Structure formats: structure tokens, C-alpha cells
PDB file of C-alpha atoms in Angstrom:
ATOM      1  CA  UNK A   1       0.000   0.000   0.000  1.00 84.00           C
ATOM      2  CA  UNK A   2       2.822   2.376   0.847  1.00 86.00           C
ATOM      3  CA  UNK A   3       4.420   1.571  -2.518  1.00 84.00           C
ATOM      4  CA  UNK A   4       1.098   2.146  -4.281  1.00 86.00           C
ATOM      5  CA  UNK A   5       0.663   5.472  -2.481  1.00 88.00           C
ATOM      6  CA  UNK A   6       4.238   6.479  -3.348  1.00 82.00           C
ATOM      7  CA  UNK A   7       3.683   5.303  -6.925  1.00 84.00           C
ATOM      8  CA  UNK A   8       0.400   7.288  -7.113  1.00 85.00           C
ATOM      9  CA  UNK A   9       2.092  10.405  -5.716  1.00 84.00           C
ATOM     10  CA  UNK A  10       4.947   9.971  -8.163  1.00 83.00           C
ATOM     11  CA  UNK A  11       2.580   9.567 -11.128  1.00 84.00           C
ATOM     12  CA  UNK A  12       0.620  12.628  -9.983  1.00 86.00           C
ATOM     13  CA  UNK A  13       3.854  14.613  -9.751  1.00 85.00           C
ATOM     14  CA  UNK A  14       4.892  13.413 -13.226  1.00 83.00           C
ATOM     15  CA  UNK A  15       1.509  14.430 -14.666  1.00 87.00           C
ATOM     16  CA  UNK A  16       1.819  17.823 -12.982  1.00 85.00           C
ATOM     17  CA  UNK A  17       5.360  18.224 -14.363  1.00 82.00           C
ATOM     18  CA  UNK A  18       4.205  17.115 -17.847  1.00 81.00           C
ATOM     19  CA  UNK A  19       1.349  19.653 -17.818  1.00 87.00           C
ATOM     20  CA  UNK A  20       3.713  22.347 -16.618  1.00 82.00           C
ATOM     21  CA  UNK A  21       6.254  21.389 -19.324  1.00 84.00           C
ATOM     22  CA  UNK A  22       3.585  21.626 -22.036  1.00 85.00           C
ATOM     23  CA  UNK A  23       2.565  25.097 -20.833  1.00 86.00           C
ATOM     24  CA  UNK A  24       6.195  26.271 -20.587  1.00 83.00           C
ATOM     25  CA  UNK A  25       7.039  24.787 -23.987  1.00 84.00           C
ATOM     26  CA  UNK A  26       4.095  26.627 -25.542  1.00 86.00           C
ATOM     27  CA  UNK A  27       5.165  29.914 -23.895  1.00 83.00           C
ATOM     28  CA  UNK A  28       8.835  29.425 -24.829  1.00 85.00           C
ATOM     29  CA  UNK A  29       7.938  28.562 -28.433  1.00 86.00           C
ATOM     30  CA  UNK A  30       6.569  32.087 -28.913  1.00 86.00           C
ATOM     31  CA  UNK A  31      10.071  33.607 -28.651  1.00 89.00           C
ATOM     32  CA  UNK A  32      10.847  33.762 -32.425  1.00 90.00           C
ATOM     33  CA  UNK A  33       7.433  35.245 -33.236  1.00 91.00           C
ATOM     34  CA  UNK A  34       7.721  37.779 -30.398  1.00 90.00           C
ATOM     35  CA  UNK A  35      11.275  38.690 -31.452  1.00 92.00           C
ATOM     36  CA  UNK A  36      10.105  39.287 -35.036  1.00 93.00           C
ATOM     37  CA  UNK A  37       7.162  41.401 -33.863  1.00 92.00           C
ATOM     38  CA  UNK A  38       9.472  43.334 -31.550  1.00 93.00           C
ATOM     39  CA  UNK A  39      11.886  44.032 -34.421  1.00 94.00           C
ATOM     40  CA  UNK A  40       8.992  45.352 -36.555  1.00 93.00           C
ATOM     41  CA  UNK A  41       7.718  47.493 -33.693  1.00 94.00           C
ATOM     42  CA  UNK A  42      11.226  48.887 -33.050  1.00 95.00           C
ATOM     43  CA  UNK A  43      11.515  49.742 -36.761  1.00 95.00           C
ATOM     44  CA  UNK A  44       8.184  51.555 -36.487  1.00 95.00           C
ATOM     45  CA  UNK A  45       9.471  53.493 -33.459  1.00 95.00           C
ATOM     46  CA  UNK A  46      12.640  54.438 -35.355  1.00 96.00           C
ATOM     47  CA  UNK A  47      10.513  55.594 -38.305  1.00 95.00           C
ATOM     48  CA  UNK A  48       8.299  57.570 -35.938  1.00 95.00           C
ATOM     49  CA  UNK A  49      11.366  59.319 -34.485  1.00 95.00           C
ATOM     50  CA  UNK A  50      12.570  60.103 -38.012  1.00 96.00           C
ATOM     51  CA  UNK A  51       9.153  61.504 -38.867  1.00 96.00           C
ATOM     52  CA  UNK A  52       9.184  63.676 -35.756  1.00 95.00           C
ATOM     53  CA  UNK A  53      12.597  65.061 -36.724  1.00 96.00           C
ATOM     54  CA  UNK A  54      11.299  65.729 -40.250  1.00 96.00           C
ATOM     55  CA  UNK A  55       8.241  67.465 -38.826  1.00 96.00           C
ATOM     56  CA  UNK A  56      10.466  69.684 -36.691  1.00 96.00           C
ATOM     57  CA  UNK A  57      12.576  70.548 -39.742  1.00 96.00           C
ATOM     58  CA  UNK A  58       9.533  71.335 -41.901  1.00 96.00           C
ATOM     59  CA  UNK A  59       7.948  73.345 -39.058  1.00 97.00           C
ATOM     60  CA  UNK A  60      11.114  75.464 -38.986  1.00 97.00           C
ATOM     61  CA  UNK A  61      11.115  75.868 -42.787  1.00 96.00           C
ATOM     62  CA  UNK A  62       7.443  76.856 -42.707  1.00 97.00           C
ATOM     63  CA  UNK A  63       7.902  79.355 -39.866  1.00 97.00           C
ATOM     64  CA  UNK A  64      10.918  80.964 -41.552  1.00 97.00           C
ATOM     65  CA  UNK A  65       9.137  81.214 -44.919  1.00 97.00           C
ATOM     66  CA  UNK A  66       5.992  82.656 -43.338  1.00 97.00           C
ATOM     67  CA  UNK A  67       8.046  85.182 -41.371  1.00 97.00           C
ATOM     68  CA  UNK A  68       9.961  86.295 -44.453  1.00 97.00           C
ATOM     69  CA  UNK A  69       6.713  86.472 -46.461  1.00 97.00           C
ATOM     70  CA  UNK A  70       5.125  88.714 -43.782  1.00 97.00           C
ATOM     71  CA  UNK A  71       8.178  90.982 -43.817  1.00 97.00           C
ATOM     72  CA  UNK A  72       8.131  91.225 -47.618  1.00 96.00           C
ATOM     73  CA  UNK A  73       4.394  91.937 -47.642  1.00 96.00           C
ATOM     74  CA  UNK A  74       4.888  94.756 -45.129  1.00 96.00           C
ATOM     75  CA  UNK A  75       7.818  96.073 -47.194  1.00 96.00           C
ATOM     76  CA  UNK A  76       5.673  96.004 -50.335  1.00 95.00           C
ATOM     77  CA  UNK A  77       2.979  98.011 -48.542  1.00 96.00           C
ATOM     78  CA  UNK A  78       5.577 100.647 -47.676  1.00 95.00           C
ATOM     79  CA  UNK A  79       6.879 100.598 -51.259  1.00 95.00           C
ATOM     80  CA  UNK A  80       3.343 101.169 -52.586  1.00 94.00           C
ATOM     81  CA  UNK A  81       2.943 104.141 -50.257  1.00 95.00           C
ATOM     82  CA  UNK A  82       6.309 105.542 -51.409  1.00 94.00           C
ATOM     83  CA  UNK A  83       5.304 104.852 -54.994  1.00 92.00           C
ATOM     84  CA  UNK A  84       2.044 106.850 -54.619  1.00 93.00           C
ATOM     85  CA  UNK A  85       3.902 109.656 -52.869  1.00 92.00           C
ATOM     86  CA  UNK A  86       6.558 109.775 -55.583  1.00 90.00           C
ATOM     87  CA  UNK A  87       3.920 109.842 -58.319  1.00 90.00           C
ATOM     88  CA  UNK A  88       2.235 112.757 -56.551  1.00 89.00           C
ATOM     89  CA  UNK A  89       5.606 114.602 -56.250  1.00 86.00           C
ATOM     90  CA  UNK A  90       6.278 114.071 -59.950  1.00 87.00           C
ATOM     91  CA  UNK A  91       2.844 115.430 -60.897  1.00 87.00           C
ATOM     92  CA  UNK A  92       3.290 118.491 -58.652  1.00 85.00           C
ATOM     93  CA  UNK A  93       6.854 119.155 -59.914  1.00 82.00           C
ATOM     94  CA  UNK A  94       5.850 118.785 -63.570  1.00 81.00           C
ATOM     95  CA  UNK A  95       3.342 121.648 -63.241  1.00 81.00           C
ATOM     96  CA  UNK A  96       5.155 123.911 -60.743  1.00 81.00           C
ATOM     97  CA  UNK A  97       7.155 127.082 -61.493  1.00 83.00           C
ATOM     98  CA  UNK A  98       9.035 126.682 -58.248  1.00 80.00           C
ATOM     99  CA  UNK A  99       9.759 123.685 -56.032  1.00 76.00           C
ATOM    100  CA  UNK A 100       6.860 123.353 -53.596  1.00 75.00           C
ATOM    101  CA  UNK A 101       9.217 121.901 -50.989  1.00 73.00           C
ATOM    102  CA  UNK A 102      12.206 124.236 -51.013  1.00 77.00           C
ATOM    103  CA  UNK A 103      10.612 127.119 -53.012  1.00 78.00           C
ATOM    104  CA  UNK A 104      13.534 127.256 -55.470  1.00 81.00           C
ATOM    105  CA  UNK A 105      12.462 128.547 -58.904  1.00 83.00           C
ATOM    106  CA  UNK A 106      12.242 125.760 -61.504  1.00 80.00           C
ATOM    107  CA  UNK A 107      13.321 126.449 -65.067  1.00 84.00           C
ATOM    108  CA  UNK A 108      13.025 123.847 -67.839  1.00 85.00           C
ATOM    109  CA  UNK A 109      16.420 122.288 -67.073  1.00 88.00           C
ATOM    110  CA  UNK A 110      16.015 122.070 -63.291  1.00 84.00           C
ATOM    111  CA  UNK A 111      12.443 120.769 -63.709  1.00 84.00           C
ATOM    112  CA  UNK A 112      13.738 118.042 -66.055  1.00 88.00           C
ATOM    113  CA  UNK A 113      16.466 117.111 -63.535  1.00 88.00           C
ATOM    114  CA  UNK A 114      13.988 116.874 -60.660  1.00 85.00           C
ATOM    115  CA  UNK A 115      11.560 114.817 -62.771  1.00 87.00           C
ATOM    116  CA  UNK A 116      14.463 112.569 -63.874  1.00 92.00           C
ATOM    117  CA  UNK A 117      15.355 111.984 -60.221  1.00 89.00           C
ATOM    118  CA  UNK A 118      11.711 111.099 -59.558  1.00 89.00           C
ATOM    119  CA  UNK A 119      11.740 108.716 -62.519  1.00 92.00           C
ATOM    120  CA  UNK A 120      14.954 107.114 -61.256  1.00 95.00           C
ATOM    121  CA  UNK A 121      13.535 106.677 -57.735  1.00 94.00           C
ATOM    122  CA  UNK A 122      10.307 105.352 -59.301  1.00 91.00           C
ATOM    123  CA  UNK A 123      12.298 102.775 -61.303  1.00 95.00           C
ATOM    124  CA  UNK A 124      14.222 101.696 -58.186  1.00 95.00           C
ATOM    125  CA  UNK A 125      11.001 101.242 -56.218  1.00 94.00           C
ATOM    126  CA  UNK A 126       9.487  99.298 -59.099  1.00 94.00           C
ATOM    127  CA  UNK A 127      12.541  97.013 -59.349  1.00 96.00           C
ATOM    128  CA  UNK A 128      12.527  96.389 -55.614  1.00 96.00           C
ATOM    129  CA  UNK A 129       8.791  95.648 -55.726  1.00 95.00           C
ATOM    130  CA  UNK A 130       9.252  93.169 -58.587  1.00 96.00           C
ATOM    131  CA  UNK A 131      12.118  91.454 -56.753  1.00 97.00           C
ATOM    132  CA  UNK A 132       9.995  91.265 -53.592  1.00 97.00           C
ATOM    133  CA  UNK A 133       7.045  89.838 -55.533  1.00 96.00           C
ATOM    134  CA  UNK A 134       9.270  87.211 -57.165  1.00 97.00           C
ATOM    135  CA  UNK A 135      10.629  86.216 -53.762  1.00 97.00           C
ATOM    136  CA  UNK A 136       7.085  86.145 -52.347  1.00 97.00           C
ATOM    137  CA  UNK A 137       6.059  83.746 -55.116  1.00 97.00           C
ATOM    138  CA  UNK A 138       9.004  81.483 -54.204  1.00 97.00           C
ATOM    139  CA  UNK A 139       8.051  81.689 -50.533  1.00 97.00           C
ATOM    140  CA  UNK A 140       4.414  80.817 -51.281  1.00 97.00           C
ATOM    141  CA  UNK A 141       5.640  77.712 -53.103  1.00 97.00           C
ATOM    142  CA  UNK A 142       7.914  76.839 -50.170  1.00 97.00           C
ATOM    143  CA  UNK A 143       5.046  77.391 -47.713  1.00 97.00           C
ATOM    144  CA  UNK A 144       2.652  75.228 -49.740  1.00 97.00           C
ATOM    145  CA  UNK A 145       5.244  72.450 -50.050  1.00 97.00           C
ATOM    146  CA  UNK A 146       6.088  72.576 -46.333  1.00 96.00           C
ATOM    147  CA  UNK A 147       2.398  72.471 -45.383  1.00 97.00           C
ATOM    148  CA  UNK A 148       1.758  69.515 -47.706  1.00 97.00           C
ATOM    149  CA  UNK A 149       4.830  67.706 -46.369  1.00 97.00           C
ATOM    150  CA  UNK A 150       3.779  68.373 -42.775  1.00 96.00           C
ATOM    151  CA  UNK A 151       0.313  66.985 -43.488  1.00 97.00           C
ATOM    152  CA  UNK A 152       1.799  63.827 -45.042  1.00 96.00           C
ATOM    153  CA  UNK A 153       4.219  63.411 -42.120  1.00 96.00           C
ATOM    154  CA  UNK A 154       1.374  63.896 -39.647  1.00 95.00           C
ATOM    155  CA  UNK A 155      -0.720  61.196 -41.331  1.00 95.00           C
ATOM    156  CA  UNK A 156       2.191  58.746 -41.412  1.00 95.00           C
ATOM    157  CA  UNK A 157       3.101  59.485 -37.779  1.00 95.00           C
ATOM    158  CA  UNK A 158      -0.497  58.945 -36.648  1.00 94.00           C
ATOM    159  CA  UNK A 159      -0.386  55.502 -38.240  1.00 92.00           C
ATOM    160  CA  UNK A 160       2.681  54.662 -36.109  1.00 93.00           C
ATOM    161  CA  UNK A 161       1.577  56.080 -32.750  1.00 91.00           C
ATOM    162  CA  UNK A 162       0.941  52.541 -31.467  1.00 91.00           C
ATOM    163  CA  UNK A 163       4.615  51.554 -31.821  1.00 93.00           C
ATOM    164  CA  UNK A 164       6.195  52.796 -28.537  1.00 93.00           C
ATOM    165  CA  UNK A 165       3.571  51.115 -26.345  1.00 92.00           C
ATOM    166  CA  UNK A 166       3.741  47.954 -28.469  1.00 92.00           C
ATOM    167  CA  UNK A 167       7.537  47.799 -28.053  1.00 93.00           C
ATOM    168  CA  UNK A 168       7.131  47.901 -24.276  1.00 92.00           C
ATOM    169  CA  UNK A 169       4.537  45.130 -24.179  1.00 92.00           C
ATOM    170  CA  UNK A 170       6.495  42.965 -26.644  1.00 92.00           C
ATOM    171  CA  UNK A 171       9.693  43.321 -24.627  1.00 92.00           C
ATOM    172  CA  UNK A 172       7.820  42.223 -21.546  1.00 92.00           C
ATOM    173  CA  UNK A 173       6.233  39.266 -23.389  1.00 90.00           C
ATOM    174  CA  UNK A 174       9.616  38.250 -24.830  1.00 88.00           C
ATOM    175  CA  UNK A 175      11.179  38.406 -21.373  1.00 89.00           C
ATOM    176  CA  UNK A 176       8.385  36.189 -20.018  1.00 87.00           C
ATOM    177  CA  UNK A 177       8.916  33.716 -22.902  1.00 86.00           C
ATOM    178  CA  UNK A 178      12.644  33.655 -22.097  1.00 86.00           C
ATOM    179  CA  UNK A 179      11.860  32.975 -18.449  1.00 86.00           C
ATOM    180  CA  UNK A 180       9.509  30.177 -19.555  1.00 84.00           C
ATOM    181  CA  UNK A 181      12.356  28.621 -21.590  1.00 83.00           C
ATOM    182  CA  UNK A 182      14.682  28.770 -18.581  1.00 80.00           C
ATOM    183  CA  UNK A 183      11.983  27.342 -16.327  1.00 82.00           C
ATOM    184  CA  UNK A 184      11.317  24.635 -18.938  1.00 81.00           C
ATOM    185  CA  UNK A 185      14.936  23.455 -18.723  1.00 81.00           C
ATOM    186  CA  UNK A 186      14.728  23.311 -14.916  1.00 82.00           C
ATOM    187  CA  UNK A 187      11.413  21.465 -15.091  1.00 79.00           C
ATOM    188  CA  UNK A 188      12.839  18.898 -17.548  1.00 82.00           C
ATOM    189  CA  UNK A 189      15.773  18.293 -15.205  1.00 79.00           C
ATOM    190  CA  UNK A 190      13.352  17.839 -12.285  1.00 78.00           C
ATOM    191  CA  UNK A 191      11.222  15.389 -14.330  1.00 76.00           C
ATOM    192  CA  UNK A 192      14.292  13.431 -15.343  1.00 78.00           C
ATOM    193  CA  UNK A 193      15.342  13.228 -11.694  1.00 76.00           C
ATOM    194  CA  UNK A 194      11.883  12.024 -10.705  1.00 70.00           C
TER     195      UNK A 194
END
């Protein structure tokens, strides 16, 4: 009877060890799959970090272009005001017998010189305005491209937002699978000893 009890206890222990080994083997067998998933998730995290750096760069490009565009727009407003003022001066000087500003008499030659100076200043303002407008067109293109790029980066980053949390849970699952493999070896040794 004692032998039968010992034999029964031994068989029960073996069944318990076998069940435990099956569970540990199943958990340990997940290691390659978990490692592959972890590698994919880490790649996604790396891509997400790259996207964030790109977003920062494009945010800077956008802010700089918008700032320069605002400055040029303000400059163009001032140029238009100077342009109107210069046109008014030219009109007044073309009809005046004496300079309305310094009251110097204007003969044909001095009037022509003053009008020529107005024309020269007018041409300079016009050239500066054209250059500003050309630069503004370039900046508008840069702004549109940066905004489109930022939108694309935002969409791609949103699709990868899961990655950091997934990496953490996969690392934990992989560590548990590794522990199961180590425990499996110990359990096999215990079964062999039994």
C-alpha cells in the first residue's frame, strides 16, 4: 500500500510536471514570433522618431518662410505708399514754377532734372517691388510644399503612434517567454530526476 501510495504520488507529480512542461514549452515557443514582432515594432518606433525630426525641420522651414513672407508683404505696402507719394511729387513738380518743398524757382532744365530723379527713384522702387514679388512667389511655393509635407508626415506618424507602447509590451512578453524557456529546462531536469 505504501508503494502504491508512493507510486500514485509519483505519477501525480509526473503528470503535474508534464502539464507544466507543455505550458512552458508553448510559452517558450513564442520567442521567435515575439522577437520578429518586436523588431517590426522597433523599426516603427525608429521611423516615428525620423518623422518627428522631419516634422520639426519642416515646421522650422514653414515658420521661416511665413516670417519672411510677412516681412516682404509689409515692405511692399511701404513701397506702394512711397510709390504713390513719388507719383504725386512728380505730378506736382511737372506743373510747378518753383519747387513746392524748397521754393527754389524751376526752369526747364532744373524741372527736367527733378523729374528725372523722380523717374529714377520710381524705377528703383518698381525694381525692388518686382524682386519682392518674385521672392514672395518662391516663398508661397515653399510654404505650400512645407504644409503639404507636414500633413503627409502627420498622417504617417499617426499611423505609427501605437509603436512605442507595443515595443514595451512585446519586450515584456519576450522576457516572459525567455523565463519560460529557462523554467522549462529546470522542469525537464526535475522530471528526469523524478
